Amino acid sequence: VSAAALSLAQRSLPPGDPTMREARILRLELHRFQGRTAHLRTEVAALLDESARGPAFPATDRVRLLIYAAHGAIDAGDGAAAARSATEAAALAQRELGDAHALSLEAVVAEAVALRYAQRFDAAVAAAQRALTLTLEATGNDRSHARVIDARFALGSAYVDVGQAALAARELQTAIDAARVHYGPDSAFENFASAHLARALAESDQLEPALAAIDRSLALTAVQSDAEARNLAVGTGIRAHILRRLGRSSEALAGLDSALAVYRARIGPQHDATRALQLERALALAELRRFAEARAEVSLVRGTERPIAHWMSLGPDHALGVIERLQGHCDAALPLQRAALAALPATAGAVPRRHRIEQEIALCRS
């Protein structure tokens, strides 16, 4: 339908006609949700360029384009660009449309999400807190309103990044409960939020509840009418991480192999998420005493100097240190774990990972 509308507009309307522009912007929504990131970013850039040259271009359309630009950058792994676009969108919407406008509320939530992907976690929490306050005010404190649910989800996700796992789990569960009221049972939102809840629980070492949350997410993924391979792979990867930490390494390895096949094809071998799963795979192989394969997996990641910015990753030195310890080489393992500890960022969000490396150091010493 979108293609037909755009084709008709192109045949019958001048290039700058508002209806033509609306047909093009509508198509951006489809690019985004069908995973056509390159198409999305190219089209958004062209429309933003036109908006800079067209004085009649309304602020509402420019805000929408900037929000799409942020989502496109997130999907392309460019967190810094996402944050710039979303921050500009939120500022423009507030200035031109006011805090209570629907696009202003959407923009401030997008800003919180984009700041997370830019690794600006404290700023993301502040933006998400503001987003939740504004949406509650704008909706008359309707806690089951779609925009309130989105803002609460953004806040819960941001809390995980700053080490506030209990607060994160509370906000995410509240969002899930509200989504069941607003969307009904088995919604796509609950599917997505349950995966984030699983991460929050795993970060606070509540592994069995985390496994239940990710199993719920995967069960919902299976019944979605628009089930998407990347969402399935994300959930499978999180589940494998939890299984490995529960000592179920064989099951974890099967899940990691499945998730990695999608990650390599969809986001590339050098993406942080792909590299984090490779290290998880190395750990699972080591725990199964397949040491040569584990070392080979680590070497693929360790050869790149760029650190891995991903919640699951403790770094290649940690993985190699675990391999050394499991082979009985604790003198070699200790300096590797100390190097892994030193490489972690000095942020609250890194505390759970720091704790896990310290546990490994204690095992080496004993």
Short mmCIF file of C-alpha atoms in Angstrom, two decimals:
data_model
loop_
_atom_site.label_atom_id
_atom_site.label_comp_id
_atom_site.label_asym_id
_atom_site.label_seq_id
_atom_site.Cartn_x
_atom_site.Cartn_y
_atom_site.Cartn_z
CA VAL A 1 0.00 0.00 0.00
CA SER A 2 2.85 2.35 0.86
CA ALA A 3 4.54 1.66 -2.47
CA ALA A 4 1.31 2.35 -4.34
CA ALA A 5 0.79 5.63 -2.49
CA LEU A 6 4.34 6.77 -3.20
CA SER A 7 4.12 5.77 -6.86
CA LEU A 8 0.86 7.66 -7.30
CA ALA A 9 2.28 10.72 -5.56
CA GLN A 10 5.38 10.69 -7.76
CA ARG A 11 3.25 10.53 -10.92
CA SER A 12 0.73 13.19 -9.96
CA LEU A 13 2.30 15.64 -7.49
CA PRO A 14 5.18 18.12 -7.57
CA PRO A 15 8.30 17.11 -5.56
CA GLY A 16 7.71 19.54 -2.68
CA ASP A 17 4.03 18.75 -2.20
CA PRO A 18 3.16 17.94 1.46
CA THR A 19 1.29 14.79 0.43
CA MET A 20 4.35 13.59 -1.49
CA ARG A 21 6.46 14.19 1.59
CA GLU A 22 3.98 12.32 3.78
CA ALA A 23 4.09 9.34 1.41
CA ARG A 24 7.89 9.29 1.67
CA ILE A 25 7.87 9.63 5.46
CA LEU A 26 5.29 6.84 5.80
CA ARG A 27 7.66 4.57 3.89
CA LEU A 28 10.35 5.23 6.50
CA GLU A 29 8.23 3.40 9.07
CA LEU A 30 8.27 0.32 6.85
CA HIS A 31 12.02 0.57 6.23
CA ARG A 32 12.56 0.67 9.99
CA PHE A 33 10.35 -2.25 10.95
CA GLN A 34 11.43 -4.45 8.06
CA GLY A 35 15.09 -3.97 8.96
CA ARG A 36 16.06 -2.04 5.81
CA THR A 37 18.49 0.15 7.72
CA ALA A 38 20.53 1.35 4.73
CA HIS A 39 17.37 2.40 2.86
CA LEU A 40 16.08 4.14 5.97
CA ARG A 41 19.24 6.15 6.56
CA THR A 42 19.62 7.15 2.91
CA GLU A 43 16.02 8.33 2.62
CA VAL A 44 16.10 10.18 5.95
CA ALA A 45 19.30 11.98 4.96
CA ALA A 46 17.72 13.10 1.68
CA LEU A 47 14.59 14.36 3.40
CA LEU A 48 16.56 16.16 6.12
CA ASP A 49 18.63 17.84 3.42
CA GLU A 50 15.42 19.01 1.76
CA SER A 51 14.08 20.25 5.09
CA ALA A 52 17.21 22.38 5.59
CA ARG A 53 16.62 24.03 2.20
CA GLY A 54 12.82 24.29 2.43
CA PRO A 55 11.50 27.04 4.70
CA ALA A 56 7.96 25.64 4.40
CA PHE A 57 9.05 22.29 5.85
CA PRO A 58 7.03 21.97 9.11
CA ALA A 59 8.70 21.34 12.47
CA THR A 60 6.56 18.24 13.00
CA ASP A 61 8.04 16.58 9.92
CA ARG A 62 11.58 17.52 10.84
CA VAL A 63 11.11 16.08 14.34
CA ARG A 64 9.77 12.84 12.83
CA LEU A 65 12.74 12.64 10.48
CA LEU A 66 15.24 13.19 13.30
CA ILE A 67 13.59 10.42 15.33
CA TYR A 68 13.87 8.08 12.33
CA ALA A 69 17.49 9.15 11.89
CA ALA A 70 18.16 8.16 15.51
CA HIS A 71 16.54 4.74 15.08
CA GLY A 72 18.43 4.14 11.85
CA ALA A 73 21.73 5.00 13.52
CA ILE A 74 20.95 2.68 16.43
CA ASP A 75 20.27 -0.22 14.07
CA ALA A 76 23.49 0.56 12.20
CA GLY A 77 25.49 0.49 15.46
CA ASP A 78 26.27 4.24 15.41
CA GLY A 79 25.28 5.31 18.91
CA ALA A 80 26.93 8.73 18.72
CA ALA A 81 24.96 9.67 15.59
CA ALA A 82 21.78 8.34 17.18
CA ALA A 83 22.28 10.52 20.25
CA ARG A 84 22.90 13.63 18.13
CA SER A 85 19.74 13.12 16.08
CA ALA A 86 17.51 12.23 19.02
CA THR A 87 18.79 15.12 21.16
CA GLU A 88 18.16 17.54 18.29
CA ALA A 89 14.67 16.06 17.83
CA ALA A 90 13.82 16.46 21.53
CA ALA A 91 15.10 20.06 21.65
CA LEU A 92 13.27 21.05 18.45
CA ALA A 93 10.03 19.43 19.59
CA GLN A 94 10.15 21.13 22.98
CA ARG A 95 10.91 24.51 21.40
CA GLU A 96 8.37 24.37 18.57
CA LEU A 97 5.65 22.02 19.81
CA GLY A 98 5.75 22.11 23.62
CA ASP A 99 6.34 19.37 26.17
CA ALA A 100 2.86 17.82 25.93
CA HIS A 101 2.82 17.29 22.15
CA ALA A 102 2.81 13.62 21.08
CA LEU A 103 5.98 14.08 19.02
CA SER A 104 7.74 15.77 21.95
CA LEU A 105 6.96 12.77 24.12
CA GLU A 106 8.14 10.38 21.42
CA ALA A 107 11.32 12.40 20.90
CA VAL A 108 12.35 12.50 24.55
CA VAL A 109 11.93 8.71 24.82
CA ALA A 110 13.98 8.30 21.64
CA GLU A 111 16.66 10.53 23.19
CA ALA A 112 16.85 8.32 26.28
CA VAL A 113 17.19 5.18 24.14
CA ALA A 114 19.80 6.75 21.84
CA LEU A 115 21.90 7.97 24.76
CA ARG A 116 22.06 4.37 26.01
CA TYR A 117 23.42 3.21 22.67
CA ALA A 118 25.95 6.07 22.77
CA GLN A 119 27.18 4.66 26.12
CA ARG A 120 26.15 7.89 27.88
CA PHE A 121 24.36 6.00 30.61
CA ASP A 122 23.89 8.68 33.27
CA ALA A 123 22.47 11.05 30.65
CA ALA A 124 20.18 8.26 29.44
CA VAL A 125 18.78 7.76 32.93
CA ALA A 126 18.16 11.50 33.31
CA ALA A 127 16.43 11.67 29.91
CA ALA A 128 14.32 8.60 30.68
CA GLN A 129 13.27 9.97 34.07
CA ARG A 130 12.23 13.21 32.37
CA ALA A 131 10.39 11.27 29.66
CA LEU A 132 8.39 9.30 32.22
CA THR A 133 7.51 12.46 34.17
CA LEU A 134 6.39 14.29 31.01
CA THR A 135 4.32 11.38 29.69
CA LEU A 136 2.56 10.85 33.01
CA GLU A 137 1.72 14.57 33.12
CA ALA A 138 0.54 14.62 29.50
CA THR A 139 -1.66 11.53 29.89
CA GLY A 140 -3.23 12.43 33.22
CA ASN A 141 -1.18 9.82 35.07
CA ASP A 142 -2.57 7.01 32.91
CA ARG A 143 -0.08 4.27 33.71
CA SER A 144 -1.38 1.95 30.99
CA HIS A 145 -1.07 4.57 28.22
CA ALA A 146 1.20 3.44 25.36
CA ARG A 147 3.56 6.43 25.73
CA VAL A 148 3.88 5.91 29.47
CA ILE A 149 4.68 2.24 28.87
CA ASP A 150 7.38 3.21 26.33
CA ALA A 151 8.90 5.77 28.72
CA ARG A 152 8.91 3.32 31.62
CA PHE A 153 10.55 0.70 29.43
CA ALA A 154 13.26 3.21 28.46
CA LEU A 155 13.86 4.04 32.13
CA GLY A 156 14.05 0.40 33.17
CA SER A 157 16.56 -0.35 30.42
CA ALA A 158 18.64 2.68 31.39
CA TYR A 159 18.71 1.64 35.05
CA VAL A 160 20.37 -1.67 34.11
CA ASP A 161 23.23 0.23 32.47
CA VAL A 162 24.05 2.16 35.65
CA GLY A 163 24.00 -0.91 37.89
CA GLN A 164 20.52 -0.34 39.33
CA ALA A 165 19.25 -3.82 38.49
CA ALA A 166 16.54 -3.89 41.19
CA LEU A 167 15.08 -0.57 40.01
CA ALA A 168 15.37 -1.79 36.42
CA ALA A 169 13.47 -5.00 37.14
CA ARG A 170 10.74 -3.04 38.96
CA GLU A 171 10.21 -0.58 36.10
CA LEU A 172 10.33 -3.28 33.41
CA GLN A 173 7.88 -5.53 35.24
CA THR A 174 5.55 -2.55 35.76
CA ALA A 175 5.77 -1.79 32.03
CA ILE A 176 5.01 -5.42 31.17
CA ASP A 177 1.99 -5.48 33.51
CA ALA A 178 0.68 -2.24 31.97
CA ALA A 179 1.26 -3.58 28.46
CA ARG A 180 -0.95 -6.58 29.23
CA VAL A 181 -3.74 -4.11 30.05
CA HIS A 182 -3.13 -1.85 27.05
CA TYR A 183 -2.18 -4.35 24.33
CA GLY A 184 -3.64 -7.54 25.73
CA PRO A 185 -1.79 -10.80 26.41
CA ASP A 186 1.13 -12.03 24.33
CA SER A 187 2.00 -8.66 22.79
CA ALA A 188 5.17 -7.81 20.88
CA PHE A 189 5.94 -5.25 23.58
CA GLU A 190 5.88 -7.88 26.33
CA ASN A 191 8.12 -10.03 24.15
CA PHE A 192 10.73 -7.26 23.86
CA ALA A 193 10.47 -6.04 27.47
CA SER A 194 10.79 -9.57 28.85
CA ALA A 195 14.19 -9.88 27.18
CA HIS A 196 15.34 -6.70 28.92
CA LEU A 197 13.90 -7.95 32.20
CA ALA A 198 15.91 -11.15 31.77
CA ARG A 199 19.06 -9.08 31.41
CA ALA A 200 18.25 -7.05 34.55
CA LEU A 201 17.69 -10.23 36.55
CA ALA A 202 20.84 -11.86 35.17
CA GLU A 203 22.90 -8.78 36.05
CA SER A 204 21.74 -9.12 39.67
CA ASP A 205 22.57 -12.88 39.68
CA GLN A 206 18.90 -13.93 39.79
CA LEU A 207 19.57 -16.54 37.14
CA GLU A 208 16.52 -18.80 37.48
CA PRO A 209 14.04 -15.87 37.31
CA ALA A 210 16.12 -14.51 34.42
CA LEU A 211 15.76 -17.82 32.59
CA ALA A 212 11.99 -17.74 33.14
CA ALA A 213 11.83 -14.18 31.73
CA ILE A 214 13.82 -15.00 28.60
CA ASP A 215 11.82 -18.20 28.06
CA ARG A 216 8.67 -16.04 28.19
CA SER A 217 10.20 -13.68 25.64
CA LEU A 218 11.13 -16.50 23.28
CA ALA A 219 7.70 -18.09 23.61
CA LEU A 220 6.14 -14.77 22.59
CA THR A 221 8.59 -14.38 19.70
CA ALA A 222 7.40 -17.70 18.32
CA VAL A 223 3.77 -16.55 18.10
CA GLN A 224 4.31 -13.06 16.71
CA SER A 225 2.77 -12.65 13.27
CA ASP A 226 5.86 -10.71 12.14
CA ALA A 227 8.46 -12.85 13.91
CA GLU A 228 11.89 -11.53 13.02
CA ALA A 229 15.12 -13.51 12.98
CA ARG A 230 17.16 -10.85 14.78
CA ASN A 231 14.75 -10.68 17.73
CA LEU A 232 14.84 -14.46 17.99
CA ALA A 233 18.65 -14.40 17.88
CA VAL A 234 18.88 -11.75 20.61
CA GLY A 235 16.66 -13.79 22.91
CA THR A 236 18.52 -17.00 22.10
CA GLY A 237 21.84 -15.31 22.89
CA ILE A 238 20.61 -14.00 26.25
CA ARG A 239 19.22 -17.43 27.11
CA ALA A 240 22.54 -19.07 26.23
CA HIS A 241 24.40 -16.61 28.47
CA ILE A 242 22.10 -17.46 31.39
CA LEU A 243 22.33 -21.21 30.75
CA ARG A 244 26.12 -21.07 30.68
CA ARG A 245 26.21 -19.27 34.02
CA LEU A 246 23.86 -21.92 35.40
CA GLY A 247 26.39 -24.59 34.39
CA ARG A 248 24.38 -25.88 31.42
CA SER A 249 27.18 -25.36 28.92
CA SER A 250 26.10 -27.89 26.27
CA GLU A 251 22.68 -26.23 25.93
CA ALA A 252 24.34 -22.83 25.96
CA LEU A 253 26.70 -23.79 23.13
CA ALA A 254 23.83 -24.87 20.88
CA GLY A 255 22.05 -21.58 21.50
CA LEU A 256 25.19 -19.55 20.89
CA ASP A 257 25.83 -21.28 17.56
CA SER A 258 22.27 -20.50 16.47
CA ALA A 259 22.42 -16.85 17.57
CA LEU A 260 25.87 -16.22 16.10
CA ALA A 261 24.82 -17.40 12.65
CA VAL A 262 22.19 -14.64 12.59
CA TYR A 263 24.42 -12.01 14.22
CA ARG A 264 27.22 -12.51 11.71
CA ALA A 265 24.81 -12.26 8.79
CA ARG A 266 22.68 -9.38 10.06
CA ILE A 267 25.00 -7.06 12.02
CA GLY A 268 28.44 -8.33 11.01
CA PRO A 269 31.34 -10.13 12.68
CA GLN A 270 32.88 -6.96 14.16
CA HIS A 271 29.76 -5.71 15.94
CA ASP A 272 30.16 -5.63 19.74
CA ALA A 273 27.19 -7.97 20.25
CA THR A 274 28.67 -10.55 17.88
CA ARG A 275 32.06 -10.40 19.57
CA ALA A 276 30.45 -10.68 23.03
CA LEU A 277 28.66 -13.86 21.96
CA GLN A 278 31.91 -15.25 20.56
CA LEU A 279 33.49 -14.86 23.99
CA GLU A 280 30.46 -16.56 25.55
CA ARG A 281 31.00 -19.40 23.09
CA ALA A 282 34.66 -19.63 24.06
CA LEU A 283 33.68 -19.92 27.74
CA ALA A 284 31.11 -22.63 26.98
CA LEU A 285 33.70 -24.57 24.99
CA ALA A 286 36.23 -24.25 27.81
CA GLU A 287 33.69 -25.47 30.36
CA LEU A 288 33.15 -28.48 28.11
CA ARG A 289 36.95 -28.94 28.10
CA ARG A 290 37.24 -28.25 24.37
CA PHE A 291 40.21 -26.02 25.03
CA ALA A 292 41.73 -25.75 21.56
CA GLU A 293 38.42 -24.59 20.09
CA ALA A 294 37.93 -22.17 22.98
CA ARG A 295 41.36 -20.60 22.42
CA ALA A 296 40.68 -20.29 18.70
CA GLU A 297 37.42 -18.47 19.42
CA VAL A 298 39.14 -16.03 21.78
CA SER A 299 41.90 -15.36 19.28
CA LEU A 300 39.33 -14.15 16.75
CA VAL A 301 38.17 -11.50 19.20
CA ARG A 302 41.47 -10.75 20.89
CA GLY A 303 43.07 -9.79 17.60
CA THR A 304 41.05 -6.58 17.51
CA GLU A 305 42.21 -3.87 19.89
CA ARG A 306 38.87 -2.07 20.17
CA PRO A 307 37.21 -2.92 23.54
CA ILE A 308 33.81 -4.61 23.50
CA ALA A 309 31.06 -2.31 24.78
CA HIS A 310 28.43 -4.92 25.63
CA TRP A 311 26.83 -5.88 28.94
CA MET A 312 27.52 -9.58 28.44
CA SER A 313 31.24 -9.25 27.79
CA LEU A 314 33.96 -9.51 30.43
CA GLY A 315 36.63 -9.14 27.75
CA PRO A 316 38.93 -11.56 25.93
CA ASP A 317 41.50 -11.57 28.75
CA HIS A 318 38.85 -12.90 31.12
CA ALA A 319 37.88 -15.67 28.70
CA LEU A 320 41.49 -16.66 28.15
CA GLY A 321 42.08 -16.59 31.90
CA VAL A 322 39.17 -18.99 32.47
CA ILE A 323 40.64 -21.35 29.87
CA GLU A 324 44.02 -21.24 31.65
CA ARG A 325 42.45 -21.91 35.05
CA LEU A 326 40.38 -24.83 33.78
CA GLN A 327 43.59 -26.33 32.34
CA GLY A 328 45.26 -25.94 35.74
CA HIS A 329 47.46 -22.95 34.81
CA CYS A 330 46.45 -20.57 37.59
CA ASP A 331 49.73 -18.64 37.49
CA ALA A 332 48.95 -17.73 33.89
CA ALA A 333 45.26 -17.09 34.63
CA LEU A 334 45.74 -14.53 37.43
CA PRO A 335 47.46 -11.77 35.41
CA LEU A 336 44.89 -12.19 32.63
CA GLN A 337 42.02 -11.69 35.07
CA ARG A 338 43.74 -8.67 36.61
CA ALA A 339 44.11 -7.21 33.11
CA ALA A 340 40.41 -7.89 32.45
CA LEU A 341 39.51 -6.14 35.69
CA ALA A 342 41.65 -3.12 34.83
CA ALA A 343 40.06 -2.86 31.38
CA LEU A 344 36.53 -2.49 32.78
CA PRO A 345 35.16 1.06 32.82
CA ALA A 346 34.95 2.67 36.26
CA THR A 347 31.16 3.01 36.12
CA ALA A 348 28.32 1.76 38.28
CA GLY A 349 27.03 -0.31 35.37
CA ALA A 350 30.25 -2.34 35.31
CA VAL A 351 29.89 -3.45 38.96
CA PRO A 352 28.21 -6.83 38.19
CA ARG A 353 30.90 -7.66 35.64
CA ARG A 354 33.62 -6.55 38.03
CA HIS A 355 32.16 -8.84 40.69
CA ARG A 356 32.24 -11.83 38.32
CA ILE A 357 35.90 -11.22 37.45
CA GLU A 358 36.75 -10.89 41.15
CA GLN A 359 35.06 -14.27 41.74
CA GLU A 360 37.25 -15.76 39.03
CA ILE A 361 40.37 -14.23 40.64
CA ALA A 362 39.35 -15.83 43.94
CA LEU A 363 39.04 -19.21 42.21
CA CYS A 364 42.52 -18.78 40.72
CA ARG A 365 44.01 -17.90 44.11
CA SER A 366 42.38 -20.87 45.83
#
